[in-house]
Each structure stands twice: as structure tokens, then as C-alpha cells.
Amino acid sequence: MSIAVRAITTADYDAVARITADAYLGAGYFDSVEYPYMQKIMRVGERAAAAHIIVAEREGMVIGSATLAVFGDEWADIALADELEFRLLVVDPKVQRSGAGRAMVSWILERARADAGIQAVSLTTGDDWQAAHALYRKLGFSRVPSRDWPIPENGKMLRVYRMAL
């Protein structure tokens, strides 16, 4: 089954909000959508108005998404001046390990390489998201432990990965 990556549309907002909640709650980062951060990331329309969001689609169904940001953007957490950061990369837990994450990261890398001002791609991922760590390493990302940081709401550590282009 082929996976297409494209820019988000308003018709995708509900699916992206659901997938985001399912992925974060399923991973144990929060135990309720009532946390302020969960509420923020589930307001997909507001996020899309301020940042570039992509979706992964298979057979007409949205199965994943990611948010892109550069230094100074409202949605940038770790981006340095010459980096494209992606965050909130999620795949529907029902279809994880389907290639959707890889397809989105490949799309992001291609976009970053086409931008002369971007010299690297950075990302933050959960400390215990082992499958994600393996994917990022396989694609050529390296850990940058000096840039790791804790989730303010619960203190769980987030890992930073980076790839120079």
C-alpha cells in the first residue's frame, strides 16, 4: 500500500487531532486529553495557521502527521538558526510501523535539502519511543544529548536528534 505525504487541509484537522491524542495517550506521555499541552496540540486549525503541517495518507485515509518549524517560529522548540525542526510526528497507533513515519521524515529531509538556508534537520522525541529512535538512527540522525529537555507537565525527558545535510 502506497503512502502519500502532502500538506494538511482543513478536512484533515479532526483526523490529525484524533491521531495526535491516540499517539500521545497511548505512549503514556499524558493520561488525559485535559492537560493544557494536549489541548494545545489538538487544536490543529490553530497550529496549521501558525506552522506548516504535513500528513501521511494511505488509501485516502490520514494515518499520520508532523509539524515543521524554523528558528523563531511559534512552534519551534529546539531549532537553531540554520535548522528545520519537525515535531509532533505521530502515526495512528493502529498502523504504526507501516512506513508512514519513514515517508514523512523522507519528505521533510527532501524539503530541507531544497532550502539553501537550512543546514540541518532537528527533532525531539520521547525518551522511551524506541521504535522512533531506531528509525531516526537508521535514516542518519545522531543524538544530541546536550540539547535534551524535560516535558514541563510531567518531567519526562525528551531526546534531541539532528542530521546535518
Short mmCIF file of C-alpha atoms in Angstrom, two decimals, residues 71-147:
data_model
loop_
_atom_site.label_atom_id
_atom_site.label_comp_id
_atom_site.label_asym_id
_atom_site.label_seq_id
_atom_site.Cartn_x
_atom_site.Cartn_y
_atom_site.Cartn_z
CA PHE A 71 14.09 29.14 14.44
CA GLY A 72 11.84 31.86 15.80
CA ASP A 73 8.57 30.21 14.76
CA GLU A 74 5.83 29.88 17.36
CA TRP A 75 6.04 26.07 17.08
CA ALA A 76 9.84 25.80 17.20
CA ASP A 77 11.17 24.26 20.40
CA ILE A 78 14.79 23.48 19.56
CA ALA A 79 15.54 24.75 16.04
CA LEU A 80 18.77 26.65 15.64
CA ALA A 81 19.05 29.43 13.05
CA ASP A 82 20.06 27.03 10.25
CA GLU A 83 17.79 24.11 11.17
CA LEU A 84 14.42 22.84 10.09
CA GLU A 85 12.76 21.26 13.12
CA PHE A 86 9.98 18.75 12.92
CA ARG A 87 7.87 17.87 15.88
CA LEU A 88 4.63 16.21 16.78
CA LEU A 89 5.36 13.45 14.28
CA VAL A 90 2.65 10.92 15.01
CA VAL A 91 1.32 7.83 13.31
CA ASP A 92 -2.03 6.30 14.13
CA PRO A 93 -1.24 3.56 16.69
CA LYS A 94 -3.39 1.15 14.64
CA VAL A 95 -0.94 1.37 11.73
CA GLN A 96 2.41 2.16 13.33
CA ARG A 97 5.38 0.51 11.61
CA SER A 98 3.57 0.83 8.28
CA GLY A 99 6.18 3.14 6.75
CA ALA A 100 4.22 6.35 7.38
CA GLY A 101 6.83 7.78 9.76
CA ARG A 102 9.65 6.99 7.34
CA ALA A 103 7.69 8.55 4.46
CA MET A 104 7.11 11.78 6.39
CA VAL A 105 10.75 12.04 7.52
CA SER A 106 11.95 11.42 3.95
CA TRP A 107 9.61 14.16 2.71
CA ILE A 108 10.92 16.54 5.40
CA LEU A 109 14.55 15.81 4.52
CA GLU A 110 13.87 16.41 0.82
CA ARG A 111 12.21 19.75 1.63
CA ALA A 112 15.09 20.77 3.92
CA ARG A 113 17.71 19.93 1.29
CA ALA A 114 15.88 22.18 -1.20
CA ASP A 115 16.17 25.20 1.13
CA ALA A 116 19.59 26.86 0.87
CA GLY A 117 19.23 28.38 4.34
CA ILE A 118 18.76 25.03 6.04
CA GLN A 119 21.93 23.14 7.00
CA ALA A 120 20.40 20.52 9.32
CA VAL A 121 17.16 18.92 10.48
CA SER A 122 16.44 18.52 14.18
CA LEU A 123 13.71 16.81 16.16
CA THR A 124 12.62 15.96 19.65
CA THR A 125 11.25 12.56 20.58
CA GLY A 126 10.16 10.82 23.73
CA ASP A 127 12.82 9.15 25.83
CA ASP A 128 11.20 5.73 25.59
CA TRP A 129 9.94 5.80 21.98
CA GLN A 130 12.43 3.11 20.97
CA ALA A 131 10.93 2.46 17.52
CA ALA A 132 11.21 6.15 16.67
CA HIS A 133 14.83 6.25 17.90
CA ALA A 134 15.67 3.29 15.68
CA LEU A 135 14.05 4.93 12.66
CA TYR A 136 15.88 8.21 13.17
CA ARG A 137 19.24 6.46 13.60
CA LYS A 138 18.59 4.32 10.51
CA LEU A 139 17.85 7.45 8.47
CA GLY A 140 21.11 9.09 9.59
CA PHE A 141 20.14 11.24 12.56
CA SER A 142 22.50 11.48 15.53
CA ARG A 143 21.70 12.08 19.19
CA VAL A 144 22.49 15.48 20.68
CA PRO A 145 22.15 14.80 24.43
CA SER A 146 23.28 18.30 25.34
CA ARG A 147 20.02 19.61 23.84
#
